[in-house]
Coordinates of C-alpha atoms and ligand atoms in Angstrom, one line a residue:
M257 CA 82.4 65.3 65.0
S258 CA 82.4 62.2 62.7
R259 CA 82.6 63.0 59.0
K260 CA 84.1 59.8 57.7
T261 CA 83.6 58.5 54.1
K262 CA 83.0 54.9 53.5
G263 CA 86.8 54.4 52.9
G264 CA 87.5 56.0 56.3
R265 CA 88.8 59.3 54.9
P266 CA 87.2 62.5 56.3
A267 CA 84.9 64.2 54.0
K268 CA 85.7 67.6 52.7
F269 CA 83.3 70.6 52.3
I270 CA 82.8 73.2 49.7
F271 CA 80.7 76.2 50.9
I272 CA 79.0 78.3 48.3
T273 CA 77.9 81.9 49.1
G274 CA 76.3 84.5 47.0
G275 CA 76.9 88.2 46.8
V276 CA 75.5 91.5 45.3
V277 CA 72.2 90.3 44.2
S278 CA 70.0 87.1 44.6
S279 CA 69.1 84.9 41.6
L280 CA 72.6 84.6 40.3
G281 CA 72.3 80.8 40.0
K282 CA 74.0 79.6 43.2
G283 CA 71.9 76.4 43.0
L284 CA 73.0 75.7 39.5
S285 CA 76.6 76.5 40.3
A286 CA 76.5 74.1 43.3
A287 CA 74.9 71.5 41.0
S288 CA 77.5 71.9 38.3
I289 CA 80.4 71.7 40.8
G290 CA 78.8 68.5 42.0
A291 CA 78.7 67.2 38.4
L292 CA 82.3 68.1 37.8
L293 CA 83.5 66.4 41.0
E294 CA 81.5 63.3 40.2
A295 CA 83.0 63.3 36.7
R296 CA 86.4 63.1 38.5
G297 CA 85.3 59.9 40.3
L298 CA 84.5 61.5 43.6
R299 CA 81.4 60.7 45.7
V300 CA 79.5 63.9 46.4
T301 CA 76.4 65.1 48.2
L302 CA 74.8 68.5 48.3
Q303 CA 72.9 70.5 50.9
K304 CA 71.0 73.7 50.9
L305 CA 70.7 75.9 53.9
D306 CA 67.7 78.1 53.8
P307 CA 67.7 81.3 55.9
Y308 CA 63.9 81.7 56.4
I309 CA 62.1 80.9 59.6
N310 CA 59.5 78.5 58.1
V311 CA 59.8 75.1 59.6
D312 CA 57.9 73.4 56.8
P313 CA 58.9 74.7 53.3
G314 CA 56.1 72.5 51.9
T315 CA 53.5 75.0 52.9
M316 CA 55.2 77.9 51.1
S317 CA 53.5 79.4 48.0
P318 CA 54.9 78.5 44.7
F319 CA 54.3 82.1 43.8
Q320 CA 57.0 83.2 46.2
H321 CA 59.5 80.4 46.1
G322 CA 58.9 78.4 43.0
E323 CA 58.3 74.7 43.0
V324 CA 58.4 72.5 46.1
F325 CA 60.8 69.7 45.2
V326 CA 59.9 66.3 46.7
T327 CA 62.6 63.7 47.6
D328 CA 62.2 59.9 47.8
D329 CA 62.0 60.1 51.6
G330 CA 59.0 62.5 51.3
A331 CA 60.7 65.8 52.2
E332 CA 59.2 68.9 50.7
T333 CA 62.3 70.9 49.8
D334 CA 63.7 73.9 48.0
L335 CA 63.8 73.7 44.2
D336 CA 67.6 73.8 44.3
L337 CA 67.6 70.2 45.4
G338 CA 66.0 69.5 42.0
H339 CA 69.1 71.0 40.3
Y340 CA 71.3 68.9 42.5
E341 CA 69.6 65.7 41.7
R342 CA 69.4 66.5 38.0
F343 CA 73.2 67.2 37.7
T344 CA 74.5 64.4 39.9
R345 CA 73.9 60.8 40.9
A346 CA 73.4 61.8 44.6
V347 CA 70.0 60.7 46.0
L348 CA 68.9 63.4 48.3
G349 CA 66.5 63.5 51.2
R350 CA 65.3 65.3 54.2
K351 CA 68.8 66.0 55.6
N352 CA 69.9 67.8 52.5
N353 CA 67.9 70.8 53.1
F354 CA 67.2 72.8 56.3
T355 CA 65.9 76.1 57.3
T356 CA 66.7 78.5 60.1
G357 CA 63.2 77.7 61.5
Q358 CA 64.2 74.0 61.8
V359 CA 67.5 74.8 63.5
Y360 CA 65.7 77.1 66.0
E361 CA 62.9 74.5 66.6
A362 CA 65.6 71.8 67.4
V363 CA 67.4 74.1 69.9
I364 CA 64.3 75.3 71.5
N365 CA 63.0 71.7 71.9
Q366 CA 66.2 70.7 73.5
E367 CA 66.0 73.6 75.9
R368 CA 62.4 72.6 76.8
K369 CA 63.7 69.1 77.5
G370 CA 66.3 70.7 79.8
D371 CA 69.2 69.4 77.8
Y372 CA 71.2 72.7 78.3
L373 CA 71.1 72.3 82.1
G374 CA 70.2 75.8 82.9
S375 CA 72.9 77.5 80.8
T376 CA 72.0 80.6 78.7
V377 CA 71.0 79.5 75.2
Q378 CA 72.6 81.6 72.5
V379 CA 73.1 82.0 68.8
I380 CA 76.8 81.2 69.4
P381 CA 77.4 78.4 70.4
H382 CA 74.0 76.7 70.5
I383 CA 72.4 77.7 67.1
T384 CA 75.8 77.6 65.3
D385 CA 76.5 74.1 66.8
E386 CA 73.2 72.8 65.6
I387 CA 74.0 74.1 62.1
K388 CA 77.4 72.6 62.1
R389 CA 75.9 69.3 63.3
R390 CA 73.5 69.2 60.4
I391 CA 76.3 70.0 57.9
V392 CA 78.7 67.4 59.2
A393 CA 75.9 64.8 59.3
V394 CA 75.1 65.1 55.7
A395 CA 78.7 64.3 54.7
E396 CA 78.6 60.8 56.1
G397 CA 79.8 58.3 53.4
V398 CA 80.9 60.8 50.7
D399 CA 84.2 62.5 49.6
I400 CA 82.8 65.9 49.2
A401 CA 79.8 67.8 50.5
V402 CA 78.8 70.9 48.5
I403 CA 76.9 73.2 50.9
E404 CA 74.9 76.0 49.5
I405 CA 74.1 78.9 51.9
G406 CA 70.8 80.5 50.8
G407 CA 70.5 84.3 50.7
T408 CA 73.0 87.0 49.9
V409 CA 76.0 87.9 52.0
G410 CA 75.0 91.1 54.0
D411 CA 71.5 89.7 54.9
I412 CA 70.9 89.6 58.6
E413 CA 69.2 86.1 58.1
S414 CA 72.2 84.3 56.9
L415 CA 74.7 85.5 59.5
P416 CA 74.5 82.4 61.8
F417 CA 75.1 80.1 58.7
L418 CA 78.1 82.1 57.8
E419 CA 79.4 82.1 61.4
A420 CA 78.9 78.3 61.4
I421 CA 80.9 77.7 58.2
R422 CA 83.7 80.1 59.4
Q423 CA 84.0 78.0 62.6
L424 CA 84.1 74.8 60.5
R425 CA 87.1 75.8 58.6
H426 CA 88.8 76.8 61.8
Q427 CA 88.0 73.4 63.3
L428 CA 88.6 71.1 60.3
G429 CA 91.5 72.9 58.7
P430 CA 91.9 74.8 55.4
E431 CA 92.4 71.7 53.3
H432 CA 89.0 70.4 54.3
C433 CA 86.9 73.5 53.6
C434 CA 86.8 75.5 50.4
Y435 CA 84.8 78.8 50.2
I436 CA 83.4 79.7 46.8
H437 CA 81.7 83.0 46.4
L438 CA 79.4 83.7 43.5
T439 CA 79.2 87.3 42.6
L440 CA 78.0 89.6 39.8
V441 CA 80.2 91.5 37.4
P442 CA 77.7 93.7 35.6
Y443 CA 78.2 95.4 32.3
L444 CA 77.4 99.1 32.4
P445 CA 76.3 100.3 28.9
A446 CA 77.1 104.0 29.7
A447 CA 80.7 103.1 30.6
E448 CA 80.9 100.3 28.0
E449 CA 82.7 98.1 30.5
L450 CA 82.3 95.4 33.1
K451 CA 82.4 96.7 36.7
T452 CA 84.2 94.9 39.5
K453 CA 83.3 97.2 42.5
P454 CA 80.1 95.2 43.5
T455 CA 82.3 92.1 43.7
Q456 CA 84.9 94.0 45.9
H457 CA 82.2 95.1 48.2
S458 CA 80.7 91.8 48.6
V459 CA 84.0 90.1 49.3
N460 CA 84.8 92.8 51.8
A461 CA 81.5 92.0 53.6
L462 CA 82.5 88.3 53.8
Q463 CA 86.0 89.2 55.0
E464 CA 84.5 91.3 57.8
I465 CA 82.9 88.2 59.2
G466 CA 86.1 86.3 59.0
I467 CA 85.7 84.4 55.7
Q468 CA 88.2 84.8 52.9
P469 CA 86.9 83.2 49.7
D470 CA 89.3 80.8 48.0
I471 CA 87.5 81.0 44.6
L472 CA 85.3 83.6 43.0
L473 CA 82.7 82.7 40.5
C474 CA 82.0 85.8 38.5
R475 CA 78.6 85.9 36.8
C476 CA 78.9 88.0 33.7
D477 CA 77.2 88.4 30.3
R478 CA 80.3 88.7 28.3
P479 CA 84.0 87.4 28.6
L480 CA 85.9 88.5 31.6
S481 CA 89.3 89.9 30.3
D482 CA 92.6 89.0 31.8
G483 CA 92.9 92.6 33.1
M484 CA 89.6 92.3 34.9
K485 CA 90.6 89.0 36.5
D486 CA 93.9 90.7 37.6
K487 CA 92.0 93.5 39.2
I488 CA 89.4 91.3 40.9
A489 CA 92.3 89.0 42.2
L490 CA 94.3 92.0 43.5
F491 CA 91.4 93.7 45.3
C492 CA 89.8 90.5 46.6
N493 CA 92.9 88.7 47.8
V494 CA 92.3 85.7 45.6
S495 CA 94.8 84.3 43.0
K496 CA 94.0 85.0 39.4
E497 CA 93.4 81.4 38.4
R498 CA 90.8 81.3 41.0
V499 CA 88.8 84.1 39.5
I500 CA 86.5 82.1 37.4
A501 CA 84.1 83.6 34.8
A502 CA 80.6 82.2 34.9
Q503 CA 79.3 83.6 31.7
D504 CA 75.6 83.2 30.8
A505 CA 74.9 80.1 28.9
E506 CA 72.2 79.2 26.4
S507 CA 71.4 76.0 28.3
I508 CA 71.9 75.2 31.9
Y509 CA 73.5 71.9 30.9
E510 CA 76.4 73.8 29.3
L511 CA 77.5 75.1 32.8
P512 CA 79.7 72.1 33.9
L513 CA 81.6 72.2 30.7
R514 CA 82.0 76.0 30.8
L515 CA 83.2 76.1 34.4
H516 CA 85.6 73.2 33.7
D517 CA 87.1 75.2 30.7
E518 CA 87.7 78.0 33.2
G519 CA 89.6 75.5 35.4
L520 CA 87.2 75.4 38.3
D521 CA 87.3 71.8 39.2
Q522 CA 91.1 71.8 39.1
Q523 CA 91.2 74.8 41.4
I524 CA 88.9 73.1 43.8
V525 CA 90.9 69.8 44.0
D526 CA 94.1 71.9 44.4
A527 CA 92.5 73.9 47.2
L528 CA 91.2 70.9 49.0
N529 CA 94.4 68.9 48.2
I530 CA 92.6 66.0 46.7
W531 CA 94.1 63.7 44.3
S532 CA 91.7 62.8 41.5
A533 CA 91.8 62.0 37.8
Q534 CA 90.8 64.4 35.0
P535 CA 87.1 64.5 34.7
R536 CA 85.2 62.4 32.2
L537 CA 82.9 64.8 30.6
D538 CA 81.7 62.8 27.5
E539 CA 78.2 62.5 29.0
W540 CA 77.8 66.2 29.4
E541 CA 79.3 66.9 26.0
K542 CA 76.7 64.6 24.5
I543 CA 73.8 66.3 26.4
V544 CA 75.0 69.8 25.2
R545 CA 75.5 68.5 21.6
L546 CA 71.8 67.1 21.5
A547 CA 70.5 70.3 23.2
R548 CA 72.3 72.6 20.6
S549 CA 71.4 70.9 17.3
P550 CA 68.2 69.0 17.6
H551 CA 66.7 67.4 14.3
D552 CA 63.1 68.4 15.1
Q553 CA 60.9 70.5 17.3
V554 CA 57.6 70.0 19.0
K555 CA 55.4 72.5 20.8
I556 CA 53.8 71.4 24.0
A557 CA 51.0 73.3 25.8
V558 CA 51.3 73.3 29.5
V559 CA 47.8 74.1 30.8
G560 CA 48.0 75.2 34.4
K561 CA 47.6 77.8 37.0
Y562 CA 51.0 79.2 37.9
T563 CA 51.9 79.9 34.3
N564 CA 53.2 83.4 34.9
L565 CA 55.9 82.0 37.1
K566 CA 58.1 79.4 35.4
D567 CA 59.9 78.5 38.6
S568 CA 56.8 76.8 39.9
Y569 CA 57.2 74.2 37.2
K570 CA 61.0 73.9 37.3
S571 CA 61.3 70.1 37.3
L572 CA 58.4 69.8 34.8
H573 CA 60.2 72.1 32.4
E574 CA 63.4 70.2 32.7
A575 CA 61.8 66.8 32.3
L576 CA 60.2 68.0 29.1
V577 CA 63.6 69.2 27.8
H578 CA 65.0 65.8 28.7
G579 CA 62.2 64.1 26.9
G580 CA 63.2 66.2 23.9
L581 CA 66.8 65.1 24.3
S582 CA 65.9 61.5 24.0
N583 CA 64.0 62.2 20.8
N584 CA 66.5 64.5 19.3
C585 CA 64.1 67.3 19.3
R586 CA 63.6 70.7 20.9
V587 CA 60.6 71.2 23.1
E588 CA 59.0 74.6 22.8
L589 CA 56.7 75.1 25.8
E590 CA 53.7 77.3 25.7
Y591 CA 52.3 78.0 29.2
I592 CA 48.6 78.5 29.0
D593 CA 46.6 79.9 31.9
S594 CA 43.6 77.5 32.1
E595 CA 41.4 80.4 33.5
K596 CA 41.6 82.0 30.0
I597 CA 39.6 79.0 28.8
E598 CA 37.0 79.5 31.5
K599 CA 36.8 83.2 30.6
G600 CA 35.9 82.4 27.1
T601 CA 39.0 82.0 25.0
V602 CA 38.3 79.1 22.6
V603 CA 40.3 76.0 23.4
K604 CA 40.9 75.3 19.8
D605 CA 42.5 78.7 19.3
L606 CA 44.7 78.2 22.2
L607 CA 45.7 74.6 21.4
K608 CA 45.5 74.2 17.6
D609 CA 49.3 74.6 17.0
C610 CA 50.3 72.3 19.9
D611 CA 51.6 68.8 19.4
G612 CA 50.9 67.7 22.9
V613 CA 48.9 68.9 26.0
L614 CA 50.2 68.5 29.5
V615 CA 48.2 69.4 32.6
P616 CA 50.5 69.6 35.5
G617 CA 49.9 69.3 39.3
G618 CA 48.3 72.0 41.3
F619 CA 46.1 72.8 44.2
G620 CA 42.9 74.8 44.5
S621 CA 39.9 75.0 42.2
R622 CA 40.9 78.0 40.2
G623 CA 41.1 77.1 36.5
T624 CA 40.2 73.4 36.9
E625 CA 37.1 73.6 34.5
G626 CA 39.4 75.2 31.9
K627 CA 41.9 72.2 32.3
I628 CA 39.0 69.8 31.9
R629 CA 38.1 71.5 28.6
A630 CA 41.7 71.3 27.4
I631 CA 41.9 67.6 28.2
E632 CA 38.6 67.1 26.3
F633 CA 40.1 68.8 23.3
A634 CA 43.2 66.6 23.5
R635 CA 41.1 63.4 23.9
V636 CA 38.7 64.2 21.1
N637 CA 41.3 65.4 18.6
K638 CA 43.7 62.6 19.6
V639 CA 46.4 65.1 20.6
P640 CA 49.0 63.4 22.9
F641 CA 48.0 64.1 26.5
F642 CA 49.9 63.8 29.7
G643 CA 48.2 64.5 33.0
I644 CA 50.3 64.8 36.1
C645 CA 48.8 64.5 39.6
L646 CA 46.0 67.1 39.4
G647 CA 46.1 66.6 35.6
M648 CA 45.4 62.9 36.1
Q649 CA 42.5 63.7 38.4
M650 CA 41.0 66.1 36.0
A651 CA 41.4 63.6 33.1
T652 CA 39.4 61.1 35.3
V653 CA 36.7 63.8 35.8
E654 CA 36.6 64.6 32.1
F655 CA 36.2 60.9 31.2
A656 CA 33.5 60.4 33.9
R657 CA 31.5 63.3 32.7
H658 CA 31.7 62.8 29.0
L659 CA 32.2 59.1 28.4
A660 CA 30.7 57.4 31.4
G661 CA 27.6 59.6 31.6
L662 CA 28.4 60.8 35.2
T663 CA 26.9 64.3 35.0
G664 CA 28.4 66.7 37.5
A665 CA 31.4 64.3 38.2
N666 CA 34.2 66.1 40.0
S667 CA 36.9 65.9 42.6
S668 CA 35.5 66.5 46.1
E669 CA 38.3 68.9 46.5
F670 CA 36.5 71.3 44.1
D671 CA 32.9 70.3 44.6
P672 CA 32.3 68.7 48.0
K673 CA 28.6 68.1 47.0
T674 CA 29.3 66.5 43.6
P675 CA 26.9 63.5 42.9
H676 CA 30.0 61.6 41.6
P677 CA 33.2 62.2 43.5
V678 CA 35.4 60.2 41.2
I679 CA 38.4 61.8 43.0
H680 CA 38.0 62.0 46.8
L681 CA 39.6 61.9 50.2
M682 CA 39.8 58.3 51.4
K683 CA 38.2 57.6 54.8
D684 CA 41.4 57.3 56.8
Q685 CA 42.6 60.5 55.1
E686 CA 39.6 62.4 56.4
Y687 CA 40.6 61.3 59.8
L688 CA 44.2 62.4 59.2
E689 CA 43.0 65.7 57.7
R690 CA 41.7 66.7 61.2
L691 CA 45.2 66.1 62.6
G692 CA 46.7 68.4 60.0
G693 CA 48.9 66.1 57.9
T694 CA 47.3 64.3 54.9
M695 CA 49.7 64.5 52.0
R696 CA 50.8 61.3 50.4
L697 CA 54.4 62.2 50.0
G698 CA 57.6 60.6 48.7
A699 CA 58.3 57.4 46.8
W700 CA 55.6 54.7 46.6
E701 CA 55.8 51.4 44.7
C702 CA 53.5 51.0 41.7
R703 CA 52.7 47.9 39.7
L704 CA 52.1 48.3 36.0
E705 CA 49.7 46.3 33.9
R706 CA 51.4 44.4 31.1
G707 CA 50.6 45.6 27.6
S708 CA 49.7 49.1 28.8
Q709 CA 51.4 52.3 27.4
A710 CA 52.9 52.8 30.9
F711 CA 54.5 49.3 30.9
R712 CA 55.8 49.8 27.4
A713 CA 57.3 53.1 28.4
Y714 CA 59.0 51.8 31.6
G715 CA 59.8 48.3 30.3
Q716 CA 59.3 46.8 33.7
P717 CA 56.4 46.0 36.0
H718 CA 57.6 47.6 39.3
I719 CA 58.4 51.2 39.6
F720 CA 58.9 53.7 42.4
E721 CA 57.6 57.3 41.9
R722 CA 57.3 60.4 44.1
H723 CA 54.0 61.7 45.3
R724 CA 52.6 65.0 46.7
H725 CA 48.9 65.1 46.9
R726 CA 45.9 64.5 49.2
Y727 CA 43.1 63.2 46.9
E728 CA 42.9 59.8 45.3
F729 CA 41.0 58.0 42.6
N730 CA 37.7 56.8 44.1
N731 CA 37.6 53.0 44.1
A732 CA 33.8 53.0 44.0
Y733 CA 34.0 54.1 40.4
R734 CA 36.7 51.7 39.2
D735 CA 34.2 49.3 37.5
R736 CA 32.0 52.0 35.9
L737 CA 35.0 53.8 34.4
S738 CA 36.9 50.7 33.4
K739 CA 33.9 49.3 31.6
R740 CA 33.7 52.6 29.5
G741 CA 37.3 52.1 28.5
L742 CA 39.4 53.9 31.1
K743 CA 42.4 51.7 31.7
L744 CA 43.7 51.6 35.2
S745 CA 47.2 50.6 34.2
G746 CA 49.2 51.3 37.4
S747 CA 48.3 50.8 41.1
T748 CA 49.9 50.3 44.5
P749 CA 51.0 46.6 45.1
D750 CA 47.9 46.1 47.4
R751 CA 45.8 47.5 44.5
L752 CA 44.2 50.0 46.9
L753 CA 45.3 53.2 45.1
V754 CA 45.1 53.9 41.5
E755 CA 48.3 55.4 40.3
I756 CA 48.0 55.5 36.4
I757 CA 45.1 55.9 34.0
E758 CA 45.2 55.7 30.2
L759 CA 43.2 55.3 27.1
D760 CA 43.6 52.2 24.9
A761 CA 46.4 52.8 22.3
K762 CA 43.9 51.8 19.6
K763 CA 41.6 54.6 20.5
H764 CA 44.1 57.4 21.3
P765 CA 47.8 57.6 20.3
W766 CA 48.9 58.7 23.8
F767 CA 46.6 59.7 26.6
L768 CA 48.0 59.0 30.1
G769 CA 47.6 60.4 33.5
C770 CA 49.6 59.5 36.7
Q771 CA 48.9 60.3 40.3
F772 CA 52.6 60.8 41.0
H773 CA 55.2 63.4 39.8
P774 CA 57.5 61.7 37.4
E775 CA 59.2 65.1 36.6
F776 CA 61.2 64.8 39.9
K777 CA 63.1 61.7 38.7
S778 CA 64.1 62.8 35.2
R779 CA 67.7 63.4 34.5
P780 CA 69.4 64.8 31.3
W781 CA 71.3 61.6 30.8
A782 CA 68.3 59.4 31.7
P783 CA 65.2 61.1 30.5
H784 CA 62.1 59.8 32.4
P785 CA 60.3 57.1 30.3
L786 CA 56.9 58.8 30.4
F787 CA 58.4 62.2 29.2
R788 CA 60.4 60.3 26.5
E789 CA 57.2 58.6 25.3
F790 CA 55.0 61.7 25.5
I791 CA 57.4 63.7 23.4
R792 CA 57.8 60.8 21.1
A793 CA 54.0 60.7 20.6
A794 CA 54.0 64.5 20.1
L795 CA 56.6 64.3 17.4
L796 CA 54.5 61.5 15.6
Y797 CA 51.4 63.6 16.0
K798 CA 53.1 66.6 14.4
K799 CA 54.1 64.5 11.5
S800 CA 50.8 63.0 11.0
S801 CA 48.1 64.7 9.0
R802 CA 45.6 64.7 12.0
R803 CA 47.1 67.9 13.3
K804 CA 45.9 69.8 10.4
A805 CA 42.1 69.6 11.1
P806 CA 41.2 69.5 14.7
A807 CA 37.7 68.4 15.4
K808 CA 35.3 70.5 17.5
P809 CA 34.9 69.4 21.1
R810 CA 31.5 69.6 22.9
A811 CA 30.5 73.2 23.7
K812 CA 30.1 72.6 27.4
S813 CA 31.4 70.2 30.0
Ligands
LIG1082 N1 45.1 69.0 44.7 C1 45.3 67.6 44.3 C2 45.5 66.8 45.6 O1 45.8 67.3 46.6 C3 46.5 67.5 43.4 C4 47.8 67.8 44.0 C5 49.0 67.9 43.0 O2 48.7 68.0 41.8 N2 50.2 67.9 43.5 O3 45.2 65.6 45.5

């Protein structure tokens, strides 16, 4: 097992498990630990182990699992990887997330090839070996790999993962593996106190399978008293300094600082016997300061489909918050279900108090006409507009219908018989479609037109952005739409694929759509340029007089 860092030292591992209930914030805890260790000058990576059987998480419904996060190398992964990338400098990829299904698939393929030479293929050692191989491989070139085990201790599904990490500590030694267990310490109003019993039970369950946690992260909604910490320490066999309170915070970006105040990073480096300097946390302190006391506030309408499930727009939400940080303003989000517009709610009533309109990515025709109406409202009333992926495609349709006279224009995704498929599947994609894999995924290069809003935002002509879509701007309509004033300000270097559309800055203060997903690359300390500029435009709009009297858009589209 090779697990060498670049300097030749073997990498160390932190394993994060969760107990009592799901949704305690394991992903954010892992991300915060990554942030704290990086702040100490250590090179980190993070990995998420998902216990479900799906081989391809990209096909899972955002209703069930929240957003599909896309990496530079085009992997469609769990949204926790988004937290990891937002909290650290680690650039993650396919190997940073795997599922039980992928592990089984690999083992079964090897069995089919005859690699096991006729021996009985079993969970232990074959499945656990494959899990260990993937964990060790991810640690190549870093000092510490933070490994998050999905699911809750006690679930049948995550048992092979837990067995694999138990074996790893046995094989690598205690100073190379640190187990951190995230648990819940609930407050019971009737008893007027916090309760430690669920934590005791979940630590017992871990001990039964041979894992003694080194550190407990206790999620609570109020301070954990010394007495409580003593009690948890005694019952769970963990020293008191390693019982860390993870109290609810107002902003997720406060977590690294809070956990540091509780001594978490010190306990980790002690447990792993790593020498490292005290962390430099000024960057995080600045982010928290900005988040806590902004000078201004803007309200952005996000007009989409999965609006009842905020997790489906996780990265988008955070990127908007980051855009706010760079403009010293709080971003209030109003999620608007575009179907409401189709069912008769007047667009003006929904959008009149908003300082910006954003139409995010999405699949399926439901609500698309409502999105087009919202885009028309933003264009006509000069409200800053940002269209992402599907949002850019719908903005193209809106422009084609209302400014280029292309009645009935649409994306062929929603109307295969449209007379004007301004968004369509390209020929080679149609061929690929039959083979079952059509998405344009991961980082693609884009060239920006000098003088455009996009160029001004990025301040450079070449950018790389992440994609996840099938349909493309139809090149047959380039001339017709450009002549009417649609600026095609970004395209692939071979000019084959349109990546950004916008309206002239003289005609509209900020109207831009991009085929890629910029939200995946925004960081709190480096807000994405397009989000920064969109929020800036929204702020200017709010301060201008225009907002007061919105004009009426056309009745029908
Ligand atoms: N449904 C559109 C396509 O596949 C947009 C996808 C998206 O917004 N991610 O091209």
